Tab-separated table of C-alpha atoms in Angstrom:
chain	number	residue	atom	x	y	z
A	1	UNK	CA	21.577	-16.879	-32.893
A	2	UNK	CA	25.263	-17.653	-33.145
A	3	UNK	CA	27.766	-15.236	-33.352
A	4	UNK	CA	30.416	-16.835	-35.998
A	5	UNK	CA	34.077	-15.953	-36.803
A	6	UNK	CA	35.762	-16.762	-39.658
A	7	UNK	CA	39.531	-17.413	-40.702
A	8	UNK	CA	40.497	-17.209	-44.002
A	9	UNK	CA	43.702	-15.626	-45.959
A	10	UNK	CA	42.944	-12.201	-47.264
A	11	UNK	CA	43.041	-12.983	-50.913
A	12	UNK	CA	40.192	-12.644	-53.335
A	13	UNK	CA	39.675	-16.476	-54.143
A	14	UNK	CA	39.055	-17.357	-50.117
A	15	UNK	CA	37.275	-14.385	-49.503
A	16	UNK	CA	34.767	-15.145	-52.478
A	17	UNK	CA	34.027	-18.388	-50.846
A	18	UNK	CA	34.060	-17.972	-47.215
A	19	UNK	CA	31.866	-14.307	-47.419
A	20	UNK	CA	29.051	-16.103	-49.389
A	21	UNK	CA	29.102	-18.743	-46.853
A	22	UNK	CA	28.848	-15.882	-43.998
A	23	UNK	CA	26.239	-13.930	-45.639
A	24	UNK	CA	23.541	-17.255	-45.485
A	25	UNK	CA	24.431	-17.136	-42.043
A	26	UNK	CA	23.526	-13.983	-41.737
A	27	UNK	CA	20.707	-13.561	-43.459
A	28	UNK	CA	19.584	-16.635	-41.271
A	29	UNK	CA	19.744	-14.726	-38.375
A	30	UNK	CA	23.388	-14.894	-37.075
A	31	UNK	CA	26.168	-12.743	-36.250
A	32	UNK	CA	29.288	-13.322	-38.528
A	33	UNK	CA	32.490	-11.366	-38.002
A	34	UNK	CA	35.443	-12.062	-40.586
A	35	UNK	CA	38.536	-11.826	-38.583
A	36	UNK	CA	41.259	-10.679	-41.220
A	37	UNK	CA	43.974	-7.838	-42.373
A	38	UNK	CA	43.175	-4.688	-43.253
A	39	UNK	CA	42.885	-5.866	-47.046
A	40	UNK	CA	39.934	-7.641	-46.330
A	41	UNK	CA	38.054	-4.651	-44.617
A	42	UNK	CA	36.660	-3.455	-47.720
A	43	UNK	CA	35.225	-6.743	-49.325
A	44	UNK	CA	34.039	-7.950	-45.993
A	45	UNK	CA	31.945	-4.941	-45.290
A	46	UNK	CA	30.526	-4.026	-48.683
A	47	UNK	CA	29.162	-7.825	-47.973
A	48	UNK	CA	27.335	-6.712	-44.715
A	49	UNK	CA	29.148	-8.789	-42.831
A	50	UNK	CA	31.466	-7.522	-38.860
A	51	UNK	CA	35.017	-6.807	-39.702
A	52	UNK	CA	37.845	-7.166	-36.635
A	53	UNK	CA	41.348	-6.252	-37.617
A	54	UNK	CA	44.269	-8.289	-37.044
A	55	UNK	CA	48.164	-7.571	-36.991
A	56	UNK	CA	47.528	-4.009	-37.580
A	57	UNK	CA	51.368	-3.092	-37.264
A	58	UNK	CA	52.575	-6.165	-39.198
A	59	UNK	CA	50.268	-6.118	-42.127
A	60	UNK	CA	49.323	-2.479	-42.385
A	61	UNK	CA	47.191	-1.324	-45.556
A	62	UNK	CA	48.877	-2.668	-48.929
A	63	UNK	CA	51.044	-5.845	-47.909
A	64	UNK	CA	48.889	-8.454	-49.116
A	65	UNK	CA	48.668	-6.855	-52.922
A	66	UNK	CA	52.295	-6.619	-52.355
A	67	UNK	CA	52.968	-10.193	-51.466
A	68	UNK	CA	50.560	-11.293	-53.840
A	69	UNK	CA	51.944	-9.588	-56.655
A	70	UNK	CA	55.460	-10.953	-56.006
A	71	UNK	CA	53.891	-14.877	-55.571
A	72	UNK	CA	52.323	-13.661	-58.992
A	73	UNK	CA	55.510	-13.293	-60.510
A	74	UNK	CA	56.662	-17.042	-59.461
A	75	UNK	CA	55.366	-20.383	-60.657
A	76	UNK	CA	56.070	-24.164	-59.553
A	77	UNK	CA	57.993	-25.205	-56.513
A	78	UNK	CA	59.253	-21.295	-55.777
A	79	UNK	CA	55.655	-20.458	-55.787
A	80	UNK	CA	54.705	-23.263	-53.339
A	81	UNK	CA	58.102	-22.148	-51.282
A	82	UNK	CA	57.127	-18.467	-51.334
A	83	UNK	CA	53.717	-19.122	-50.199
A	84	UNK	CA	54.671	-21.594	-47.272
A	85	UNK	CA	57.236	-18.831	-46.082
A	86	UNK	CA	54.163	-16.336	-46.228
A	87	UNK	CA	51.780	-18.738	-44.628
A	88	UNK	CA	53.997	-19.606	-41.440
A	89	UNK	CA	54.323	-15.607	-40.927
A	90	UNK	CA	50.658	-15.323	-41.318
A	91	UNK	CA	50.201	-18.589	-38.714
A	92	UNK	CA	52.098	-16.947	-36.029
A	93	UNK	CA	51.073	-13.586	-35.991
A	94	UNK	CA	47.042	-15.149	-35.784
A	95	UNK	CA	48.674	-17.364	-32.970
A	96	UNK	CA	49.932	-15.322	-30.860
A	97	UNK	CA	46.828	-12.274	-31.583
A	98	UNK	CA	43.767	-13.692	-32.724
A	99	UNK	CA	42.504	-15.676	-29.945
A	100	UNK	CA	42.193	-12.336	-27.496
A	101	UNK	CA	40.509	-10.760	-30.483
A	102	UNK	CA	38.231	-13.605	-31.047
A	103	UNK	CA	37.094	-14.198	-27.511
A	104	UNK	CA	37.120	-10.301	-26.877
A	105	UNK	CA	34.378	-10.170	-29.752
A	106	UNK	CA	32.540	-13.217	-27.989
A	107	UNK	CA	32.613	-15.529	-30.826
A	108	UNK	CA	30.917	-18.551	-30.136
A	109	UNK	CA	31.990	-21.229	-33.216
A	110	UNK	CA	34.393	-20.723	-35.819
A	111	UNK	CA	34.563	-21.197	-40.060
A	112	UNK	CA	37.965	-21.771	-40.800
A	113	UNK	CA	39.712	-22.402	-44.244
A	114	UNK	CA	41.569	-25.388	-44.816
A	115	UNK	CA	44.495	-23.437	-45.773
A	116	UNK	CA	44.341	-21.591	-42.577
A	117	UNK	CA	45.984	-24.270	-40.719
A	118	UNK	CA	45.855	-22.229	-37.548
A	119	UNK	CA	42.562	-22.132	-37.126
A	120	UNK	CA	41.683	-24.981	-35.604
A	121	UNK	CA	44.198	-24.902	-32.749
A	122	UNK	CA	42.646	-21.152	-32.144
A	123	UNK	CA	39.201	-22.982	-32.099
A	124	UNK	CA	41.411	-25.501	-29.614
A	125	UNK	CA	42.501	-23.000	-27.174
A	126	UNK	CA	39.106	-20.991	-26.468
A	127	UNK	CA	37.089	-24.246	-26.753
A	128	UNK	CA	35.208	-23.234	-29.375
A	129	UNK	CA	33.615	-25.438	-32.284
A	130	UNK	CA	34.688	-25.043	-35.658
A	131	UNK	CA	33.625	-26.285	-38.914
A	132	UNK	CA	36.552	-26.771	-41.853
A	133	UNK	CA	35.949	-25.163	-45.027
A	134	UNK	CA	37.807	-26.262	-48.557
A	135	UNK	CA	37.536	-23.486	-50.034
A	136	UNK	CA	40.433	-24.256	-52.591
A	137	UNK	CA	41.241	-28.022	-53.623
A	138	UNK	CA	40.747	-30.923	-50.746
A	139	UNK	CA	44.376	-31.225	-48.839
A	140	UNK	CA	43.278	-34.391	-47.063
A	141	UNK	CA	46.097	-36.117	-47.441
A	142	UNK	CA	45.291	-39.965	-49.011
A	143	UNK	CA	48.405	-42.005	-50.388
A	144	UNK	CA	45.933	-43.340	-53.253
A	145	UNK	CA	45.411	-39.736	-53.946
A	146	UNK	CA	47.739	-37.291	-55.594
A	147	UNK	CA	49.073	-34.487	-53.718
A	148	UNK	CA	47.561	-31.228	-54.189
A	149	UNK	CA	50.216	-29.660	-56.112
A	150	UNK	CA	51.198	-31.886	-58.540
A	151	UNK	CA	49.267	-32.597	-62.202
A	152	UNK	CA	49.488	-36.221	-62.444
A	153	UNK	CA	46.142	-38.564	-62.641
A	154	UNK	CA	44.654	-40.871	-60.521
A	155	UNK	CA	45.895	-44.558	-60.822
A	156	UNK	CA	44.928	-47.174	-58.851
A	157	UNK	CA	48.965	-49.057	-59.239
A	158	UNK	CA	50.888	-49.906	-56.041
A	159	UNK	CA	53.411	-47.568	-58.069
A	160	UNK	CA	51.317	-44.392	-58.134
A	161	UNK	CA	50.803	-44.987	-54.445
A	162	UNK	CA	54.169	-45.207	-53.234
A	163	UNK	CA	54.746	-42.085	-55.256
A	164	UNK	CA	52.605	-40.212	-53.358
A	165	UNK	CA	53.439	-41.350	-50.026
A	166	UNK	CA	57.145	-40.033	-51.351
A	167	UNK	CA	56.005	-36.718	-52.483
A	168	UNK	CA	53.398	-36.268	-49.216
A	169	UNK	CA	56.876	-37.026	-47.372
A	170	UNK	CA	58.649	-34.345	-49.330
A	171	UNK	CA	55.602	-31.567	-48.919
A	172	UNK	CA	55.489	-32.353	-44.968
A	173	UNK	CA	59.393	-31.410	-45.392
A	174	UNK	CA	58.599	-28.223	-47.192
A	175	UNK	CA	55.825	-27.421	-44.329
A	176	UNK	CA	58.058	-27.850	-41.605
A	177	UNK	CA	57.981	-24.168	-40.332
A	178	UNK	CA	54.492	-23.956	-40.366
A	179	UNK	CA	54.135	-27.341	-38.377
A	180	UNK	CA	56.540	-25.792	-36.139
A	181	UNK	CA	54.999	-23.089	-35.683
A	182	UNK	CA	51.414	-24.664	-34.422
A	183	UNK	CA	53.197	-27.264	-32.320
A	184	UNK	CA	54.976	-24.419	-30.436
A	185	UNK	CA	51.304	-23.342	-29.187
A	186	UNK	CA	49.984	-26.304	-28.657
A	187	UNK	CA	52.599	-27.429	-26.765
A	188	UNK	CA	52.214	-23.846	-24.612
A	189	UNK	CA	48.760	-23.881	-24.247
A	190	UNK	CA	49.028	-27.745	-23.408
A	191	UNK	CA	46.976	-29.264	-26.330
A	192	UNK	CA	47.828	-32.597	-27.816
A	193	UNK	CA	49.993	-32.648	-30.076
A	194	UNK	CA	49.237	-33.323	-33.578
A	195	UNK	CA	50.690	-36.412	-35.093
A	196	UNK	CA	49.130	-35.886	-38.968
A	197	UNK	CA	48.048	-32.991	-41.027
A	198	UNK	CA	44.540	-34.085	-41.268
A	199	UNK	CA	44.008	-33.783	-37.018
A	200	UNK	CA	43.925	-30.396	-37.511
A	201	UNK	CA	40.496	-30.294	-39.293
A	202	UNK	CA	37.255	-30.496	-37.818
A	203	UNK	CA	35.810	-33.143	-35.849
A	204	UNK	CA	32.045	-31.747	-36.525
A	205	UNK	CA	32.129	-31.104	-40.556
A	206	UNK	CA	34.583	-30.244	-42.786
A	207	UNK	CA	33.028	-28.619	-46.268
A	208	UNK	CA	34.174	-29.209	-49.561
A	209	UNK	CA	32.549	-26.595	-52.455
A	210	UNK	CA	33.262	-29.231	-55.138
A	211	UNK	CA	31.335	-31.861	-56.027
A	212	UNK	CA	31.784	-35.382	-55.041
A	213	UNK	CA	31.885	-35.514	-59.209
A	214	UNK	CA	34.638	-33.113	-59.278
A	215	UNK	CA	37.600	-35.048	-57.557
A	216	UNK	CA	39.547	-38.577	-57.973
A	217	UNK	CA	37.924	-41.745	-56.064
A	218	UNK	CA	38.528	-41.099	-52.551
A	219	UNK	CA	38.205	-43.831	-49.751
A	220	UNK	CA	39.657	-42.522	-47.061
A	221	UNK	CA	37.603	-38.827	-45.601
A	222	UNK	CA	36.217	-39.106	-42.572
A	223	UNK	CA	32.242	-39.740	-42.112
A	224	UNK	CA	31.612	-36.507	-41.415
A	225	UNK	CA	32.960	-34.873	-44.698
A	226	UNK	CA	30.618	-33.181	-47.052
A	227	UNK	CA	31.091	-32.245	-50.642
A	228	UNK	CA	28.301	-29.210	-51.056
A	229	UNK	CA	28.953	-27.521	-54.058
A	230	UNK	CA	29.963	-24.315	-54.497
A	231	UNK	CA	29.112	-20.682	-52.325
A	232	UNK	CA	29.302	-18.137	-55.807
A	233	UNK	CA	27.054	-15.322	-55.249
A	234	UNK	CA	26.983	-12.319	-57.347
A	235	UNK	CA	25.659	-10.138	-54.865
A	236	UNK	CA	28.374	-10.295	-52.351
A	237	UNK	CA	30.913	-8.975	-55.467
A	238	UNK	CA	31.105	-5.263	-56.525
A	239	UNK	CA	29.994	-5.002	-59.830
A	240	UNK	CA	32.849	-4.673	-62.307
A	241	UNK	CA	32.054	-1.995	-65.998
A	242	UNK	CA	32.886	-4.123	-68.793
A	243	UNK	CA	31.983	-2.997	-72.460
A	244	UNK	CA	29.471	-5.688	-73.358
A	245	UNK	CA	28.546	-3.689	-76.550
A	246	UNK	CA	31.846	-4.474	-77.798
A	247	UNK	CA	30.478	-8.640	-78.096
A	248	UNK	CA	30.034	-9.534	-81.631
A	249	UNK	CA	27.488	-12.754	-80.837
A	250	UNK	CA	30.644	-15.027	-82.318
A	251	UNK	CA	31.399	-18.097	-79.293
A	252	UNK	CA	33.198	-16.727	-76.820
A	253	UNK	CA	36.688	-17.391	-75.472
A	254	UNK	CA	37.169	-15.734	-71.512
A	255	UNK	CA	40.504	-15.798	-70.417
A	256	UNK	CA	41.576	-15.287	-66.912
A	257	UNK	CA	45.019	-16.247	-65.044
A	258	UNK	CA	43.126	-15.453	-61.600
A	259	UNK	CA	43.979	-12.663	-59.035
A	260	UNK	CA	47.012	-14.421	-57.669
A	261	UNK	CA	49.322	-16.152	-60.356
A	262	UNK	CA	48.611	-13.727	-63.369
A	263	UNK	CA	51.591	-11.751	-63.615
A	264	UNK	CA	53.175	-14.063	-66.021
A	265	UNK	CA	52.153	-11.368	-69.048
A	266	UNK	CA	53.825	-13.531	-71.431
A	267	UNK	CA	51.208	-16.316	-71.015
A	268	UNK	CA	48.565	-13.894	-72.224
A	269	UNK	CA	50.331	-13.191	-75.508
A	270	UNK	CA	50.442	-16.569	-76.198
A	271	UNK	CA	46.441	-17.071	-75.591
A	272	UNK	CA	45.937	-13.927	-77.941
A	273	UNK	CA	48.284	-16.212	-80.665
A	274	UNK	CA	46.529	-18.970	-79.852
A	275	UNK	CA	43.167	-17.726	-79.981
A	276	UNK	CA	43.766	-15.335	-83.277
A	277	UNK	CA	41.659	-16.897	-86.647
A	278	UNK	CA	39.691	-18.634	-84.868
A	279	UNK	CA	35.846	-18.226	-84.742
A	280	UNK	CA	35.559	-16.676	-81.662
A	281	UNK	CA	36.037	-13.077	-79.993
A	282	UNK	CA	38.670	-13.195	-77.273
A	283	UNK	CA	38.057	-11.555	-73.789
A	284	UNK	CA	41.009	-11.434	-71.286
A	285	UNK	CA	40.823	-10.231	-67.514
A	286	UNK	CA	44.238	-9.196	-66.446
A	287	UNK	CA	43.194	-9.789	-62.873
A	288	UNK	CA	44.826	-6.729	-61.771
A	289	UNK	CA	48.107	-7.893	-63.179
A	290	UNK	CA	48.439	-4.483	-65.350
A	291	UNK	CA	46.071	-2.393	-67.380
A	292	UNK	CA	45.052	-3.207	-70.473
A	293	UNK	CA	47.156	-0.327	-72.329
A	294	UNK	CA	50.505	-2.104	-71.200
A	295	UNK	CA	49.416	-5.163	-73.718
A	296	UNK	CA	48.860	-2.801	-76.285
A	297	UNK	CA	48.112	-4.468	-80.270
A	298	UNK	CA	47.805	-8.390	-79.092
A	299	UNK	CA	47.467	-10.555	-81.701
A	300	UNK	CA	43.399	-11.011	-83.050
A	301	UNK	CA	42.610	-7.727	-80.919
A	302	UNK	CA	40.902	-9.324	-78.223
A	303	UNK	CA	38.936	-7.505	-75.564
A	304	UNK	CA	41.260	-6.964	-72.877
A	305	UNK	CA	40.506	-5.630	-69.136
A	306	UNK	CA	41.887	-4.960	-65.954
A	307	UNK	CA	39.109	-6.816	-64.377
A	308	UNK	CA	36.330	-8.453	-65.568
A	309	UNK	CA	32.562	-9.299	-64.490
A	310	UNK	CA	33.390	-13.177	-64.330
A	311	UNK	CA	30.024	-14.479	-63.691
A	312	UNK	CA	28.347	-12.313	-66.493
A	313	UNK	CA	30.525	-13.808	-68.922
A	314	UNK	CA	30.925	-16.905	-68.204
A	315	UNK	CA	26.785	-17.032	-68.963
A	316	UNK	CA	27.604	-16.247	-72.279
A	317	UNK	CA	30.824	-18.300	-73.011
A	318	UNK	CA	31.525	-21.361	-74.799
A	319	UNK	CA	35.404	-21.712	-73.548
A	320	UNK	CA	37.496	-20.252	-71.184
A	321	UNK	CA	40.957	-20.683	-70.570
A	322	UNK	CA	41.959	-20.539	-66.786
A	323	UNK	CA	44.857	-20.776	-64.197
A	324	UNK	CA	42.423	-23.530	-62.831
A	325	UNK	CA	41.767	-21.972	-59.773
A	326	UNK	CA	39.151	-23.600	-57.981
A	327	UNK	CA	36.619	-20.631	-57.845
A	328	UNK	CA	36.905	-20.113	-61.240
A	329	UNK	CA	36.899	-23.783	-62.229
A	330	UNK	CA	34.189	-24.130	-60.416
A	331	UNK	CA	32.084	-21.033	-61.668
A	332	UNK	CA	32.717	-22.398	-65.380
A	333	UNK	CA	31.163	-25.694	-64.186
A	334	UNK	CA	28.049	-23.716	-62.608
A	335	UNK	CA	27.809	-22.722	-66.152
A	336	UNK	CA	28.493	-25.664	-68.072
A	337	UNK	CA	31.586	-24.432	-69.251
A	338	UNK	CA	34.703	-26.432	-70.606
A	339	UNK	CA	38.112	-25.313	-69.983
A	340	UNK	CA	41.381	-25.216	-71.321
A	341	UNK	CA	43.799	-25.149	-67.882
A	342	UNK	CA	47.172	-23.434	-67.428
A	343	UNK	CA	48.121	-24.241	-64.093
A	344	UNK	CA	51.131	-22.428	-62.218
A	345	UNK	CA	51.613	-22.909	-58.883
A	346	UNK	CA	50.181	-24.402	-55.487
A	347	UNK	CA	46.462	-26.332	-56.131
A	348	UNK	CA	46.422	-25.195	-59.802
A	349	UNK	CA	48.487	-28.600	-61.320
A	350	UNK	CA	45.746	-30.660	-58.956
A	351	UNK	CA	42.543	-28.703	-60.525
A	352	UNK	CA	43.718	-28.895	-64.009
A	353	UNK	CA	44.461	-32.706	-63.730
A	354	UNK	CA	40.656	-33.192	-62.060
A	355	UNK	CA	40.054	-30.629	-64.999
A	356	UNK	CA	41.118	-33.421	-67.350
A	357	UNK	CA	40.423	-36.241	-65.779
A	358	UNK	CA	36.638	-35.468	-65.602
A	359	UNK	CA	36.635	-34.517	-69.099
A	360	UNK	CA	35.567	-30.880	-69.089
A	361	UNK	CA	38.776	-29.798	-70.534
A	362	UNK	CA	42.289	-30.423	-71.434
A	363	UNK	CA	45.150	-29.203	-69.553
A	364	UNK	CA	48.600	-27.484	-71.253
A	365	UNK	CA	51.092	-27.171	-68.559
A	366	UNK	CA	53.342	-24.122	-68.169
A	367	UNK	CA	56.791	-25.395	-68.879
A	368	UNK	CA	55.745	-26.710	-72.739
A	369	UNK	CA	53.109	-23.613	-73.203
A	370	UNK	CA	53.107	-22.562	-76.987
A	371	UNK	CA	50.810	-21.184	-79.456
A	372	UNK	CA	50.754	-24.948	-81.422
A	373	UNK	CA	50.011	-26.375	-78.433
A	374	UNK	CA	47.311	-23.756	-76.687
A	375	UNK	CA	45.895	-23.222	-79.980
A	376	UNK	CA	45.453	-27.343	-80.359
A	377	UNK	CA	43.931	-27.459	-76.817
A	378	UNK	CA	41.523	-24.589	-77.699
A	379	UNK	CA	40.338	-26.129	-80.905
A	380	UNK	CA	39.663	-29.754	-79.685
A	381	UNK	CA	37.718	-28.320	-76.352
A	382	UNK	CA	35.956	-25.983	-78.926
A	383	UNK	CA	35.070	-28.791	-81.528
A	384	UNK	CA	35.061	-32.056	-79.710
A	385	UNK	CA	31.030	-31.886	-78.053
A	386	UNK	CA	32.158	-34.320	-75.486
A	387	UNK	CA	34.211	-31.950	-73.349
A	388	UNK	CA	30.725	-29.671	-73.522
A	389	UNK	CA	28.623	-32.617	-72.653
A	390	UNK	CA	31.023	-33.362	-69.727
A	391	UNK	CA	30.576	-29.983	-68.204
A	392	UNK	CA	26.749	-29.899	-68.612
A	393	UNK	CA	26.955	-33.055	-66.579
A	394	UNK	CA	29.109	-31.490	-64.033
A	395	UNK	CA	26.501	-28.615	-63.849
A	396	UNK	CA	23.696	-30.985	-62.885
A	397	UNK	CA	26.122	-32.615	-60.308
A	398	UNK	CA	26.721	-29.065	-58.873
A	399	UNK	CA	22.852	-28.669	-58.833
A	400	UNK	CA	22.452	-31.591	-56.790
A	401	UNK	CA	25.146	-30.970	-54.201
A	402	UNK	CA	23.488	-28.457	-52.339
A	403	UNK	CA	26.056	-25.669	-52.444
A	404	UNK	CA	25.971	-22.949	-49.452
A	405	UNK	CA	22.369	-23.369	-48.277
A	406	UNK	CA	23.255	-26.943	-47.655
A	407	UNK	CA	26.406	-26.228	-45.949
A	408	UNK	CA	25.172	-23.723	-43.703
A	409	UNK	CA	22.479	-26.168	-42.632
A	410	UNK	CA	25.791	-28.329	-41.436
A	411	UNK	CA	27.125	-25.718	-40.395
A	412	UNK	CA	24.189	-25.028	-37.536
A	413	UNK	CA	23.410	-28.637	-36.710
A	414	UNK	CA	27.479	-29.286	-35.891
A	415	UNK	CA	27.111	-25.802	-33.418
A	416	UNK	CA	23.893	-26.825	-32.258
A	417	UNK	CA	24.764	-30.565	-31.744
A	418	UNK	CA	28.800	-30.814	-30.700
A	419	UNK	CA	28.642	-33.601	-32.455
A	420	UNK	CA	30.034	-34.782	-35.612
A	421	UNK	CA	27.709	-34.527	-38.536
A	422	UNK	CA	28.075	-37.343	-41.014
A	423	UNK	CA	27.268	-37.187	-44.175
A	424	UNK	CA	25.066	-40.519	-44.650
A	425	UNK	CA	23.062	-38.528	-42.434
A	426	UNK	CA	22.194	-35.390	-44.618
């Protein structure tokens, strides 16, 4: 048995990846403790999984709906600025307290989240192994590849290229504090230095929950990467009422702007005008954005909630319209569901153009959002059996890749082994 810690920011979309992940490790006979803020108690026990507390005083009870609901008010760069300011806070204060936590608790290997960029110098200093975990879109940087947070599409042109080595130049600028940050403790606790983002992921694994199918032609991850699938389980969630008598059998249309960037309330006015006429019934999840009664008499009188049981109705749904989050774009693959993407901030432009590019859906970006031009989107994903047909393909491909019982069985020969797992191997 191996007693393993995880790392991962305290919102919903990491939590419902990395929990899953630490419950098959569980229930194969492990210890997992999820070393977090007090926002993740909760969620982390109702999973059956050890809690440990960190930054008590800093991030007391309440401060990560807080700063989430102010990122949810932003979109574009001042998102991606906002959430670099938060993540360099969050990086220091696991710096400087989680390693005496984590060693106090006698954790023996570590899961940490890509976007937890301090993980694997924690994992550095108490020479411990650690396994890194996409649980959002891949941030391996690759100049054929598109950065993260931009929509554009693949393209092969020595033009595309240099453009991304420009705008990887300009996002290393923007990360500056956080690099800062981690080379301050390496440099203390006399570790070598990092010269590229991508040294500080795992030598052993790293895990990607998308498909291989679900991403732009990469050449350049190291041997011992792994696209698994997804980790979506239904039992690690508490169940969420929703008033499934209220269905009519017509298709149906989910709508969801995530947990995060969903406070743009405007956006869901605009799906209710895009969606009204049509046949289809409407059902939007506010995410926690506001309650239902403060978007009284939308246009088509959709079924709107506060929150909504996702994976329920995405069984049931022949479209749904999404911030393209990765969980959720990956849940409506699991289902063979199409999409119609509204990115706004951070990975979101990156999923919706892999969104598009793959052919499960289209992609309408904020900035020239309209009713002509959602309701356009809608129809063609609706009518065209291609972007269907796509998905269904995608669904096999998510089939085939293994999802969490295949990564935890990476996850134990990399801690078992030391050594680097590679994926011709598996």
């Amino acid at each position: 048995m191996t007693h393993f810690g995880i790392l991962c920011p305290a919102s919903t979309g990491h939590l419902n990846t990395m929990i899953p992940l630490g419950s098959e490790l569980l229930r194969r006979g492990h210890r997992v403790t999820v070393f977090n803020f007090l926002d993740a108690q909760a969620t982390t026990l109702a999973s059956g999984l050890e809690f440990q507390q960190l930054a008590e005083d800093e991030f007391p009870a309440g401060s990560i709906p807080e700063g989430l609901a102010q990122l949810g008010e932003l979109s574009g760069l001042t998102a991606l600025r906002y959430t670099i300011k938060l993540f360099t806070q969050v990086s220091d204060l696991l710096l400087s307290q989680g390693p005496a936590t984590i060693k106090k608790a006698g954790v023996e290997a570590l899961l940490v989240d890509q976007v937890s960029p301090e993980g694997g110098t924690i994992a550095d200093f108490l020479n411990l192994p650690f396994i890194t975990v996409c649980s959002a879109l891949i941030l391996n940087q690759d100049p054929k590849i598109p950065p993260f947070c931009t929509p554009w599409q693949y393209s092969p042109t020595w033009i595309a290229s240099w453009r991304n080595q420009l705008s990887y130049q300009l996002l290393g600028l923007l990360a500056t504090p956080i690099r800062e940050v981690i080379a301050e403790y390496r440099e203390e606790w006399k570790l070598p230095m990092h010269s590229h983002q991508n040294d500080g992921y795992s030598k052993l694994a790293q895990l990607s929950q998308q498909p291989a199918e679900f991403d732009f032609p990469r050449q350049n991850l190291p041997p011992h990467f792994h696209f698994t699938g997804p980790y979506h389980n239904s039992t690690t969630r508490q169940p969420v009422p929703f008033p499934f008598e209220q269905l009519t059998g017509q298709p149906l249309i989910y709508a969801s702007m995530g947990t995060v960037q969903n406070r743009l309330l405007d956006v869901f006015k605009i799906i209710a005008s895009a969606c009204e006429g049509l046949d289809a019934q409407l059902v939007i999840s506010l995410g926690g954005s506001a309650t239902p009664e403060s978007l009284p008499s939308l246009p088509g009188n959709p079924i709107v909630v506060g929150y909504a049981p996702q994976l329920e109705l995405l069984q049931k749904a022949a479209l749904t319209i999404t911030h393209a989050g990765m969980n959720t774009t990956l849940e409506c693959l699991t289902n063979g569901v199409p999409m119609v993407a509204i990115p706004v901030a951070n990975d979101q432009p990156g999923v919706a153009a892999r969104i598009a590019w793959t052919g499960v859906g289209e992609m309408v970006s904020l900035k020239k959002l309209s009713v002509p031009k959602l309701r356009s989107a809608i129809v063609k994903v609706l009518t065209q059996e291609s972007y269907k047909q796509r998905a269904i393909e995608m669904q096999e491909a998510i089939r085939r890749s293994g999802g969490v019982k295949r990564a935890a069985d990476i996850i134990e020969q990399a801690v078992l082994t030391r050594k680097p797992v590679l994926a011709s191997k598996i």
